[in-house]
């Protein structure tokens, strides 16, 4: 079995998110369509003799470059709020590796090097994706099948978005419908790649706080139109079928979201909306060239104070790659 593996956990966008009701466990019953995108973190996981679990974290291309894009001093309170990622039990990677080790009773521990690109508190699933990748990397290091259903059980215990990043059954997944708390998954097919622009304004939103200020609609919208448009590659239909019931409470907390969305509509993107509980927003472009051009335009208008990227749809789960180390 290998001693070191790597993976590139992707972010996700919620093309559709409806609130169906409040559950007794304090979570919301949701109906959401999630799309993996090629904005990824970088993970390296090694087995260790000692039983403890350690994590080192950095930012790509560097903390200073990311802080400059956001217009913050990395040592200021704002900078720490946006960029100081915990490396202890609060990090979902540490939580995932500890749960894995205890559940499968594997010998020794792990050391994880995590390089972040996915903004935190953005509604892009960064922590959840890292946790899912950590479970798969740990399974590969200990010879446990990557599609072992017990991994999905562990994932659901770690967070509502984590199961999505493990993929569905044994197949790679271009998009998924998530119901329940987010753990009931079904495949959604895409006829063609989707190209978008994503903007992360320099504000970190708490998922719990946005949900707590959301209201359950009297009239529930189903995701059928969105699912049909994705299946026939109809960009106009995807834009028209978009919805995010968490957008209203998120905008009340961070008003700049409205300004960002306005700028995105203004440069000709369509279906512009918040992803997840925010604060990141996305808009659909006709193709990758238009997405790159749109990102350049928004960068010149919005920087510093936002991170802007052109992205394309991707798949989950992220692959796990063996690293052949000199001592085998
Ligand atoms: C907003 C989304 O990202 C959309 O994909 C997810 O619903 C949130 O997934 P997540 O960040 O993994 O959320 P968790 O870490 O499981 O829960 C954080 C908090 O969000 C709220 N929460 C989360 C999921 C859900 N279906 N209903 C909720 O009300 C709860 O207050 C919960 O304590
Ligand atoms: N691996 C991780 N990467 C980034 N943040 C993490 C990680 N583990 C824990 N966190 C903490 O979780 C907070 C939320 O991170 P993030 O928004 O990436 O999580 P998420 O819940 O998966 O995504 P979403 O915003 O879509 O709900 C961060 O501000 C950070 O304090």
mmCIF file of C-alpha atoms and ligand atoms in Angstrom:
data_model
loop_
_atom_site.group_PDB
_atom_site.id
_atom_site.type_symbol
_atom_site.label_atom_id
_atom_site.label_comp_id
_atom_site.label_asym_id
_atom_site.label_seq_id
_atom_site.Cartn_x
_atom_site.Cartn_y
_atom_site.Cartn_z
ATOM 1 C CA UNK A 1 0.000 0.000 0.000
ATOM 2 C CA UNK A 2 1.283 3.553 -0.733
ATOM 3 C CA UNK A 3 2.566 5.829 2.007
ATOM 4 C CA UNK A 4 1.624 9.097 0.315
ATOM 5 C CA UNK A 5 -1.298 10.098 -1.926
ATOM 6 C CA UNK A 6 -2.533 13.381 -3.396
ATOM 7 C CA UNK A 7 -5.908 14.744 -4.484
ATOM 8 C CA UNK A 8 -7.399 18.029 -5.765
ATOM 9 C CA UNK A 9 -10.702 18.624 -3.929
ATOM 10 C CA UNK A 10 -13.029 20.719 -6.166
ATOM 11 C CA UNK A 11 -15.416 23.449 -5.099
ATOM 12 C CA UNK A 12 -19.133 23.365 -5.878
ATOM 13 C CA UNK A 13 -21.839 25.786 -6.903
ATOM 14 C CA UNK A 14 -25.544 25.455 -6.090
ATOM 15 C CA UNK A 15 -27.376 26.073 -9.372
ATOM 16 C CA UNK A 16 -30.669 25.610 -7.527
ATOM 17 C CA UNK A 17 -31.466 25.611 -3.790
ATOM 18 C CA UNK A 18 -35.002 25.415 -2.392
ATOM 19 C CA UNK A 19 -36.001 25.240 1.286
ATOM 20 C CA UNK A 20 -38.777 22.726 1.950
ATOM 21 C CA UNK A 21 -39.106 23.029 5.712
ATOM 22 C CA UNK A 22 -37.394 23.047 9.094
ATOM 23 C CA UNK A 23 -36.529 19.649 10.608
ATOM 24 C CA UNK A 24 -36.700 18.638 14.275
ATOM 25 C CA UNK A 25 -32.900 18.279 14.311
ATOM 26 C CA UNK A 26 -32.492 22.001 13.572
ATOM 27 C CA UNK A 27 -31.463 21.441 9.949
ATOM 28 C CA UNK A 28 -33.542 22.435 6.921
ATOM 29 C CA UNK A 29 -35.077 20.011 4.467
ATOM 30 C CA UNK A 30 -33.544 21.192 1.177
ATOM 31 C CA UNK A 31 -33.730 20.383 -2.545
ATOM 32 C CA UNK A 32 -30.571 21.521 -4.294
ATOM 33 C CA UNK A 33 -28.640 20.930 -7.534
ATOM 34 C CA UNK A 34 -24.887 20.980 -6.968
ATOM 35 C CA UNK A 35 -22.265 21.374 -9.699
ATOM 36 C CA UNK A 36 -18.572 20.630 -9.091
ATOM 37 C CA UNK A 37 -16.242 23.251 -10.645
ATOM 38 C CA UNK A 38 -12.542 23.294 -11.485
ATOM 39 C CA UNK A 39 -11.570 25.642 -8.636
ATOM 40 C CA UNK A 40 -9.658 23.171 -6.453
ATOM 41 C CA UNK A 41 -7.577 22.862 -3.307
ATOM 42 C CA UNK A 42 -4.432 20.679 -3.283
ATOM 43 C CA UNK A 43 -4.105 17.863 -0.736
ATOM 44 C CA UNK A 44 -1.185 15.556 0.125
ATOM 45 C CA UNK A 45 -1.804 12.840 2.714
ATOM 46 C CA UNK A 46 0.843 10.610 4.306
ATOM 47 C CA UNK A 47 0.539 7.744 6.786
ATOM 48 C CA UNK A 48 2.565 8.200 9.968
ATOM 49 C CA UNK A 49 3.832 5.746 12.590
ATOM 50 C CA UNK A 50 2.572 7.926 15.441
ATOM 51 C CA UNK A 51 -1.184 7.788 15.961
ATOM 52 C CA UNK A 52 -1.790 11.515 15.934
ATOM 53 C CA UNK A 53 -3.229 13.565 13.067
ATOM 54 C CA UNK A 54 -1.432 16.699 11.927
ATOM 55 C CA UNK A 55 -2.360 19.259 9.291
ATOM 56 C CA UNK A 56 -0.351 22.048 7.675
ATOM 57 C CA UNK A 57 -2.210 24.713 5.680
ATOM 58 C CA UNK A 58 -1.117 27.265 3.100
ATOM 59 C CA UNK A 59 -2.783 29.410 0.404
ATOM 60 C CA UNK A 60 -2.119 29.251 -3.360
ATOM 61 C CA UNK A 61 -0.430 31.040 -5.036
ATOM 62 C CA UNK A 62 0.532 32.546 -1.628
ATOM 63 C CA UNK A 63 -1.159 34.084 1.423
ATOM 64 C CA UNK A 64 0.146 37.517 0.400
ATOM 65 C CA UNK A 65 -1.235 37.315 -3.167
ATOM 66 C CA UNK A 66 -4.674 36.138 -1.981
ATOM 67 C CA UNK A 67 -4.762 38.812 0.749
ATOM 68 C CA UNK A 68 -3.838 41.489 -1.828
ATOM 69 C CA UNK A 69 -6.685 40.351 -4.136
ATOM 70 C CA UNK A 70 -9.072 40.670 -1.186
ATOM 71 C CA UNK A 71 -7.560 43.997 -0.180
ATOM 72 C CA UNK A 72 -6.820 42.860 3.389
ATOM 73 C CA UNK A 73 -3.731 42.684 5.593
ATOM 74 C CA UNK A 74 -3.432 38.947 6.381
ATOM 75 C CA UNK A 75 -2.527 39.838 9.980
ATOM 76 C CA UNK A 76 -5.535 42.113 10.506
ATOM 77 C CA UNK A 77 -8.804 40.897 12.028
ATOM 78 C CA UNK A 78 -10.490 41.036 8.588
ATOM 79 C CA UNK A 79 -7.584 39.168 7.049
ATOM 80 C CA UNK A 80 -7.643 36.481 9.741
ATOM 81 C CA UNK A 81 -11.417 36.121 9.421
ATOM 82 C CA UNK A 82 -11.085 35.470 5.692
ATOM 83 C CA UNK A 83 -7.811 33.546 5.544
ATOM 84 C CA UNK A 84 -6.951 31.989 8.914
ATOM 85 C CA UNK A 85 -8.051 28.370 8.401
ATOM 86 C CA UNK A 86 -7.967 26.235 11.573
ATOM 87 C CA UNK A 87 -5.493 23.323 11.579
ATOM 88 C CA UNK A 88 -6.884 21.612 14.692
ATOM 89 C CA UNK A 89 -10.102 19.662 15.403
ATOM 90 C CA UNK A 90 -12.098 22.556 13.913
ATOM 91 C CA UNK A 91 -10.765 21.664 10.461
ATOM 92 C CA UNK A 92 -13.045 19.141 8.736
ATOM 93 C CA UNK A 93 -9.952 17.357 7.374
ATOM 94 C CA UNK A 94 -8.714 16.603 10.912
ATOM 95 C CA UNK A 95 -12.250 15.573 11.904
ATOM 96 C CA UNK A 96 -12.554 13.285 8.860
ATOM 97 C CA UNK A 97 -9.162 11.614 9.433
ATOM 98 C CA UNK A 98 -9.880 11.076 13.132
ATOM 99 C CA UNK A 99 -13.286 9.549 12.376
ATOM 100 C CA UNK A 100 -11.710 7.370 9.655
ATOM 101 C CA UNK A 101 -8.926 6.090 11.930
ATOM 102 C CA UNK A 102 -11.309 5.335 14.799
ATOM 103 C CA UNK A 103 -14.018 3.754 12.607
ATOM 104 C CA UNK A 104 -11.687 1.465 10.614
ATOM 105 C CA UNK A 105 -9.298 1.022 13.562
ATOM 106 C CA UNK A 106 -6.301 1.631 11.274
ATOM 107 C CA UNK A 107 -2.751 1.661 12.727
ATOM 108 C CA UNK A 108 -0.714 4.868 13.067
ATOM 109 C CA UNK A 109 -1.936 8.337 12.090
ATOM 110 C CA UNK A 110 -1.775 10.848 9.239
ATOM 111 C CA UNK A 111 -0.056 14.042 8.199
ATOM 112 C CA UNK A 112 -1.931 16.227 5.708
ATOM 113 C CA UNK A 113 -0.504 19.139 3.719
ATOM 114 C CA UNK A 114 -3.399 21.244 2.485
ATOM 115 C CA UNK A 115 -2.961 24.118 0.035
ATOM 116 C CA UNK A 116 -6.127 26.232 -0.226
ATOM 117 C CA UNK A 117 -7.482 27.934 -3.331
ATOM 118 C CA UNK A 118 -11.193 27.613 -2.498
ATOM 119 C CA UNK A 119 -12.338 30.636 -0.484
ATOM 120 C CA UNK A 120 -13.725 29.850 2.975
ATOM 121 C CA UNK A 121 -17.178 31.015 4.042
ATOM 122 C CA UNK A 122 -18.019 31.337 0.357
ATOM 123 C CA UNK A 123 -20.774 28.752 -0.095
ATOM 124 C CA UNK A 124 -18.376 26.817 -2.354
ATOM 125 C CA UNK A 125 -18.052 23.722 -0.146
ATOM 126 C CA UNK A 126 -14.292 24.043 0.411
ATOM 127 C CA UNK A 127 -14.130 22.478 3.859
ATOM 128 C CA UNK A 128 -16.620 19.759 2.908
ATOM 129 C CA UNK A 129 -14.719 18.879 -0.267
ATOM 130 C CA UNK A 130 -11.436 18.697 1.648
ATOM 131 C CA UNK A 131 -13.082 16.374 4.197
ATOM 132 C CA UNK A 132 -14.360 14.043 1.459
ATOM 133 C CA UNK A 133 -10.946 13.990 -0.239
ATOM 134 C CA UNK A 134 -9.300 13.203 3.114
ATOM 135 C CA UNK A 135 -11.607 10.199 3.580
ATOM 136 C CA UNK A 136 -10.786 8.892 0.091
ATOM 137 C CA UNK A 137 -7.046 9.484 0.488
ATOM 138 C CA UNK A 138 -7.063 7.708 3.858
ATOM 139 C CA UNK A 139 -8.956 4.778 2.308
ATOM 140 C CA UNK A 140 -6.377 4.534 -0.500
ATOM 141 C CA UNK A 141 -3.508 4.585 2.044
ATOM 142 C CA UNK A 142 -5.070 1.718 3.996
ATOM 143 C CA UNK A 143 -6.294 -0.419 1.101
ATOM 144 C CA UNK A 144 -9.976 0.227 1.782
ATOM 145 C CA UNK A 145 -12.112 0.379 -1.428
ATOM 146 C CA UNK A 146 -12.795 4.021 -2.330
ATOM 147 C CA UNK A 147 -16.479 3.222 -2.876
ATOM 148 C CA UNK A 148 -16.888 1.597 0.552
ATOM 149 C CA UNK A 149 -20.382 2.728 1.686
ATOM 150 C CA UNK A 150 -19.091 3.223 5.235
ATOM 151 C CA UNK A 151 -17.160 6.248 3.896
ATOM 152 C CA UNK A 152 -20.483 7.837 2.939
ATOM 153 C CA UNK A 153 -21.823 7.273 6.457
ATOM 154 C CA UNK A 154 -18.742 8.974 7.922
ATOM 155 C CA UNK A 155 -19.117 11.810 5.376
ATOM 156 C CA UNK A 156 -22.731 12.520 6.360
ATOM 157 C CA UNK A 157 -21.679 12.728 10.027
ATOM 158 C CA UNK A 158 -19.057 15.371 9.173
ATOM 159 C CA UNK A 159 -21.277 17.759 7.199
ATOM 160 C CA UNK A 160 -24.318 18.015 4.934
ATOM 161 C CA UNK A 161 -22.278 18.782 1.810
ATOM 162 C CA UNK A 162 -19.571 16.158 2.392
ATOM 163 C CA UNK A 163 -21.371 13.096 0.866
ATOM 164 C CA UNK A 164 -21.765 14.952 -2.465
ATOM 165 C CA UNK A 165 -17.995 15.232 -2.832
ATOM 166 C CA UNK A 166 -17.611 11.436 -2.561
ATOM 167 C CA UNK A 167 -19.600 11.038 -5.784
ATOM 168 C CA UNK A 168 -22.638 8.792 -6.147
ATOM 169 C CA UNK A 169 -22.225 5.043 -5.690
ATOM 170 C CA UNK A 170 -19.246 4.043 -7.806
ATOM 171 C CA UNK A 171 -19.677 6.592 -10.570
ATOM 172 C CA UNK A 172 -18.094 9.946 -11.158
ATOM 173 C CA UNK A 173 -20.746 12.620 -11.133
ATOM 174 C CA UNK A 174 -21.136 15.799 -13.226
ATOM 175 C CA UNK A 175 -23.912 17.222 -11.063
ATOM 176 C CA UNK A 176 -26.183 15.951 -8.337
ATOM 177 C CA UNK A 177 -29.561 16.615 -6.767
ATOM 178 C CA UNK A 178 -29.227 16.616 -2.978
ATOM 179 C CA UNK A 179 -32.280 16.317 -0.723
ATOM 180 C CA UNK A 180 -32.918 15.764 2.945
ATOM 181 C CA UNK A 181 -30.156 17.626 4.808
ATOM 182 C CA UNK A 182 -28.088 17.253 1.643
ATOM 183 C CA UNK A 183 -27.152 13.621 2.081
ATOM 184 C CA UNK A 184 -29.778 12.056 -0.241
ATOM 185 C CA UNK A 185 -28.072 12.203 -3.636
ATOM 186 C CA UNK A 186 -29.161 11.416 -7.194
ATOM 187 C CA UNK A 187 -27.248 11.873 -10.449
ATOM 188 C CA UNK A 188 -28.078 14.829 -12.727
ATOM 189 C CA UNK A 189 -26.707 14.580 -16.269
ATOM 190 C CA UNK A 190 -25.152 17.463 -18.179
ATOM 191 C CA UNK A 191 -25.222 17.492 -21.969
ATOM 192 C CA UNK A 192 -22.200 19.794 -22.137
ATOM 193 C CA UNK A 193 -19.649 21.651 -20.028
ATOM 194 C CA UNK A 194 -20.852 24.840 -18.342
ATOM 195 C CA UNK A 195 -18.547 27.893 -18.187
ATOM 196 C CA UNK A 196 -19.025 30.499 -15.472
ATOM 197 C CA UNK A 197 -17.490 33.425 -13.662
ATOM 198 C CA UNK A 198 -17.288 33.223 -9.857
ATOM 199 C CA UNK A 199 -16.780 36.247 -7.621
ATOM 200 C CA UNK A 200 -15.936 35.936 -3.923
ATOM 201 C CA UNK A 201 -16.387 39.290 -2.152
ATOM 202 C CA UNK A 202 -14.180 39.737 0.898
ATOM 203 C CA UNK A 203 -16.806 38.648 3.366
ATOM 204 C CA UNK A 204 -16.988 35.260 5.113
ATOM 205 C CA UNK A 205 -20.594 34.179 5.778
ATOM 206 C CA UNK A 206 -21.579 31.653 8.435
ATOM 207 C CA UNK A 207 -23.784 28.947 6.885
ATOM 208 C CA UNK A 208 -25.671 28.530 10.170
ATOM 209 C CA UNK A 209 -26.389 32.274 10.401
ATOM 210 C CA UNK A 210 -27.712 32.533 6.829
ATOM 211 C CA UNK A 211 -29.964 29.488 7.304
ATOM 212 C CA UNK A 212 -31.217 30.868 10.629
ATOM 213 C CA UNK A 213 -32.431 34.013 8.856
ATOM 214 C CA UNK A 214 -34.050 32.206 5.918
ATOM 215 C CA UNK A 215 -37.823 31.769 5.600
ATOM 216 C CA UNK A 216 -39.560 28.701 4.194
ATOM 217 C CA UNK A 217 -41.503 29.765 1.065
ATOM 218 C CA UNK A 218 -45.274 29.222 0.964
ATOM 219 C CA UNK A 219 -44.924 27.990 -2.617
ATOM 220 C CA UNK A 220 -42.144 25.430 -3.185
ATOM 221 C CA UNK A 221 -40.389 25.534 -6.596
ATOM 222 C CA UNK A 222 -39.235 22.092 -7.902
ATOM 223 C CA UNK A 223 -35.870 21.732 -9.705
ATOM 224 C CA UNK A 224 -37.473 20.012 -12.750
ATOM 225 C CA UNK A 225 -36.892 22.901 -15.190
ATOM 226 C CA UNK A 226 -33.236 23.161 -14.130
ATOM 227 C CA UNK A 227 -32.671 19.401 -14.433
ATOM 228 C CA UNK A 228 -34.278 19.325 -17.901
ATOM 229 C CA UNK A 229 -32.237 22.330 -19.115
ATOM 230 C CA UNK A 230 -28.983 20.746 -17.857
ATOM 231 C CA UNK A 231 -29.820 17.523 -19.689
ATOM 232 C CA UNK A 232 -30.353 19.314 -23.005
ATOM 233 C CA UNK A 233 -27.478 21.783 -22.598
ATOM 234 C CA UNK A 234 -29.860 24.757 -22.754
ATOM 235 C CA UNK A 235 -27.955 27.690 -21.215
ATOM 236 C CA UNK A 236 -30.973 30.005 -21.284
ATOM 237 C CA UNK A 237 -33.056 27.332 -19.584
ATOM 238 C CA UNK A 238 -30.362 26.764 -16.940
ATOM 239 C CA UNK A 239 -30.288 30.509 -16.235
ATOM 240 C CA UNK A 240 -34.090 30.700 -16.100
ATOM 241 C CA UNK A 241 -34.322 27.641 -13.834
ATOM 242 C CA UNK A 242 -31.874 29.041 -11.290
ATOM 243 C CA UNK A 243 -33.019 29.779 -7.717
ATOM 244 C CA UNK A 244 -31.330 30.169 -4.343
ATOM 245 C CA UNK A 245 -33.673 30.633 -1.394
ATOM 246 C CA UNK A 246 -30.673 31.584 0.809
ATOM 247 C CA UNK A 247 -29.837 34.624 -1.345
ATOM 248 C CA UNK A 248 -32.276 36.972 0.392
ATOM 249 C CA UNK A 249 -31.004 36.374 3.958
ATOM 250 C CA UNK A 250 -27.382 36.429 2.743
ATOM 251 C CA UNK A 251 -27.874 39.817 1.028
ATOM 252 C CA UNK A 252 -29.399 41.211 4.237
ATOM 253 C CA UNK A 253 -26.163 40.244 6.019
ATOM 254 C CA UNK A 254 -23.729 41.283 3.254
ATOM 255 C CA UNK A 255 -25.176 44.031 1.039
ATOM 256 C CA UNK A 256 -22.165 43.957 -1.310
ATOM 257 C CA UNK A 257 -23.546 40.695 -2.739
ATOM 258 C CA UNK A 258 -26.224 42.723 -4.559
ATOM 259 C CA UNK A 259 -23.600 45.049 -6.053
ATOM 260 C CA UNK A 260 -21.520 42.075 -7.229
ATOM 261 C CA UNK A 261 -24.573 40.464 -8.851
ATOM 262 C CA UNK A 262 -25.466 43.741 -10.561
ATOM 263 C CA UNK A 263 -21.922 43.998 -12.017
ATOM 264 C CA UNK A 264 -22.180 40.412 -13.281
ATOM 265 C CA UNK A 265 -25.523 41.000 -15.034
ATOM 266 C CA UNK A 266 -24.146 44.268 -16.423
ATOM 267 C CA UNK A 267 -21.243 42.603 -18.248
ATOM 268 C CA UNK A 268 -23.642 40.161 -19.909
ATOM 269 C CA UNK A 269 -23.460 37.054 -17.719
ATOM 270 C CA UNK A 270 -26.804 35.298 -17.160
ATOM 271 C CA UNK A 271 -28.378 33.305 -14.311
ATOM 272 C CA UNK A 272 -26.336 35.366 -11.839
ATOM 273 C CA UNK A 273 -26.990 34.244 -8.265
ATOM 274 C CA UNK A 274 -25.485 33.359 -4.875
ATOM 275 C CA UNK A 275 -24.047 29.889 -4.374
ATOM 276 C CA UNK A 276 -25.032 27.964 -1.233
ATOM 277 C CA UNK A 277 -25.117 30.184 1.829
ATOM 278 C CA UNK A 278 -22.718 32.609 0.157
ATOM 279 C CA UNK A 279 -20.966 34.929 -0.054
ATOM 280 C CA UNK A 280 -19.651 33.839 -3.494
ATOM 281 C CA UNK A 281 -21.757 34.587 -6.584
ATOM 282 C CA UNK A 282 -21.644 33.089 -10.059
ATOM 283 C CA UNK A 283 -22.906 33.923 -13.543
ATOM 284 C CA UNK A 284 -23.144 31.762 -16.661
ATOM 285 C CA UNK A 285 -21.086 32.549 -19.779
ATOM 286 C CA UNK A 286 -21.708 31.272 -23.322
ATOM 287 C CA UNK A 287 -18.298 29.550 -23.450
ATOM 288 C CA UNK A 288 -14.877 29.454 -21.793
ATOM 289 C CA UNK A 289 -13.533 32.391 -23.817
ATOM 290 C CA UNK A 290 -16.446 34.617 -22.748
ATOM 291 C CA UNK A 291 -15.971 33.450 -19.157
ATOM 292 C CA UNK A 292 -12.289 34.435 -19.216
ATOM 293 C CA UNK A 293 -13.147 37.787 -20.803
ATOM 294 C CA UNK A 294 -15.905 38.406 -18.229
ATOM 295 C CA UNK A 295 -13.548 37.578 -15.367
ATOM 296 C CA UNK A 296 -10.981 40.069 -16.694
ATOM 297 C CA UNK A 297 -13.647 42.781 -16.946
ATOM 298 C CA UNK A 298 -14.893 42.160 -13.398
ATOM 299 C CA UNK A 299 -11.345 42.002 -12.025
ATOM 300 C CA UNK A 300 -10.646 45.479 -13.345
ATOM 301 C CA UNK A 301 -13.904 46.740 -11.800
ATOM 302 C CA UNK A 302 -13.902 44.917 -8.452
ATOM 303 C CA UNK A 303 -10.307 44.386 -7.310
ATOM 304 C CA UNK A 304 -9.111 44.764 -4.610
ATOM 305 C CA UNK A 305 -11.887 43.405 -2.418
ATOM 306 C CA UNK A 306 -12.908 40.340 -4.385
ATOM 307 C CA UNK A 307 -11.448 37.183 -5.855
ATOM 308 C CA UNK A 308 -12.647 36.640 -9.423
ATOM 309 C CA UNK A 309 -12.160 33.497 -11.500
ATOM 310 C CA UNK A 310 -13.479 31.935 -14.693
ATOM 311 C CA UNK A 311 -14.370 28.294 -14.050
ATOM 312 C CA UNK A 312 -15.831 25.272 -15.836
ATOM 313 C CA UNK A 313 -17.982 22.429 -14.583
ATOM 314 C CA UNK A 314 -15.998 19.434 -13.319
ATOM 315 C CA UNK A 315 -16.787 16.050 -11.716
ATOM 316 C CA UNK A 316 -16.728 14.483 -8.256
ATOM 317 C CA UNK A 317 -15.089 12.628 -6.623
ATOM 318 C CA UNK A 318 -11.623 14.066 -7.101
ATOM 319 C CA UNK A 319 -9.108 11.395 -8.158
ATOM 320 C CA UNK A 320 -6.614 10.007 -5.625
ATOM 321 C CA UNK A 321 -3.076 9.705 -6.977
ATOM 322 C CA UNK A 322 -0.322 7.525 -5.502
ATOM 323 C CA UNK A 323 3.025 9.206 -4.846
ATOM 324 C CA UNK A 324 5.983 6.874 -5.233
ATOM 325 C CA UNK A 325 8.406 7.943 -2.514
ATOM 326 C CA UNK A 326 12.161 7.107 -2.738
ATOM 327 C CA UNK A 327 11.872 4.482 0.010
ATOM 328 C CA UNK A 328 8.949 2.820 -1.887
HETATM 329 C C1 LIG B 1 -25.707 25.704 2.060
HETATM 330 C C2 LIG B 1 -25.148 24.405 1.564
HETATM 331 O O1 LIG B 1 -23.751 24.520 1.389
HETATM 332 C C3 LIG B 1 -25.786 24.052 0.230
HETATM 333 O O2 LIG B 1 -25.075 23.065 -0.416
HETATM 334 C C4 LIG B 1 -25.409 23.286 2.555
HETATM 335 O O3 LIG B 1 -26.787 23.155 2.825
HETATM 336 C C5 LIG B 1 -24.681 23.528 3.879
HETATM 337 O O4 LIG B 1 -23.832 22.422 4.030
HETATM 338 P P1 LIG B 1 -22.681 22.452 5.165
HETATM 339 O O5 LIG B 1 -21.908 23.712 5.069
HETATM 340 O O6 LIG B 1 -21.972 21.149 5.077
HETATM 341 O O7 LIG B 1 -23.561 22.542 6.467
HETATM 342 P P2 LIG B 1 -23.285 21.809 7.850
HETATM 343 O O8 LIG B 1 -21.874 22.052 8.248
HETATM 344 O O9 LIG B 1 -23.829 20.423 7.782
HETATM 345 O O10 LIG B 1 -24.286 22.673 8.783
HETATM 346 C C6 LIG B 1 -23.934 23.987 9.159
HETATM 347 C C7 LIG B 1 -25.195 24.639 9.664
HETATM 348 O O11 LIG B 1 -26.011 25.019 8.530
HETATM 349 C C8 LIG B 1 -27.395 24.832 8.824
HETATM 350 N N1 LIG B 1 -27.946 23.852 7.859
HETATM 351 C C9 LIG B 1 -27.123 23.094 7.075
HETATM 352 C C10 LIG B 1 -27.675 22.221 6.160
HETATM 353 C C11 LIG B 1 -29.084 22.120 6.087
HETATM 354 N N2 LIG B 1 -29.666 21.253 5.222
HETATM 355 N N3 LIG B 1 -29.868 22.883 6.895
HETATM 356 C C12 LIG B 1 -29.327 23.759 7.777
HETATM 357 O O12 LIG B 1 -30.052 24.458 8.503
HETATM 358 C C13 LIG B 1 -27.452 24.327 10.278
HETATM 359 O O13 LIG B 1 -27.581 25.427 11.128
HETATM 360 C C14 LIG B 1 -26.086 23.706 10.472
HETATM 361 O O14 LIG B 1 -25.685 23.687 11.833
HETATM 362 N N1 LIG B 2 -10.579 22.311 5.204
HETATM 363 C C1 LIG B 2 -11.101 23.521 5.455
HETATM 364 N N2 LIG B 2 -10.960 24.516 4.553
HETATM 365 C C2 LIG B 2 -11.500 25.736 4.782
HETATM 366 N N3 LIG B 2 -12.197 26.076 5.902
HETATM 367 C C3 LIG B 2 -12.352 25.111 6.824
HETATM 368 C C4 LIG B 2 -11.822 23.804 6.652
HETATM 369 N N4 LIG B 2 -12.177 23.069 7.729
HETATM 370 C C5 LIG B 2 -12.880 23.876 8.532
HETATM 371 N N5 LIG B 2 -12.989 25.109 8.027
HETATM 372 C C6 LIG B 2 -13.724 26.203 8.676
HETATM 373 O O1 LIG B 2 -15.046 26.146 8.097
HETATM 374 C C7 LIG B 2 -15.481 27.442 7.695
HETATM 375 C C8 LIG B 2 -16.361 27.283 6.482
HETATM 376 O O2 LIG B 2 -15.526 26.843 5.428
HETATM 377 P P1 LIG B 2 -16.209 26.549 3.996
HETATM 378 O O3 LIG B 2 -17.128 27.666 3.654
HETATM 379 O O4 LIG B 2 -15.126 26.187 3.054
HETATM 380 O O5 LIG B 2 -17.031 25.252 4.388
HETATM 381 P P2 LIG B 2 -18.237 24.509 3.782
HETATM 382 O O6 LIG B 2 -19.244 24.507 4.883
HETATM 383 O O7 LIG B 2 -17.770 23.228 3.236
HETATM 384 O O8 LIG B 2 -18.761 25.379 2.579
HETATM 385 P P3 LIG B 2 -20.094 26.173 2.438
HETATM 386 O O9 LIG B 2 -19.631 27.590 2.628
HETATM 387 O O10 LIG B 2 -20.550 25.870 1.067
HETATM 388 O O11 LIG B 2 -21.068 25.751 3.487
HETATM 389 C C9 LIG B 2 -14.191 28.205 7.401
HETATM 390 O O12 LIG B 2 -14.386 29.595 7.618
HETATM 391 C C10 LIG B 2 -13.183 27.597 8.391
HETATM 392 O O13 LIG B 2 -13.199 28.317 9.608
#
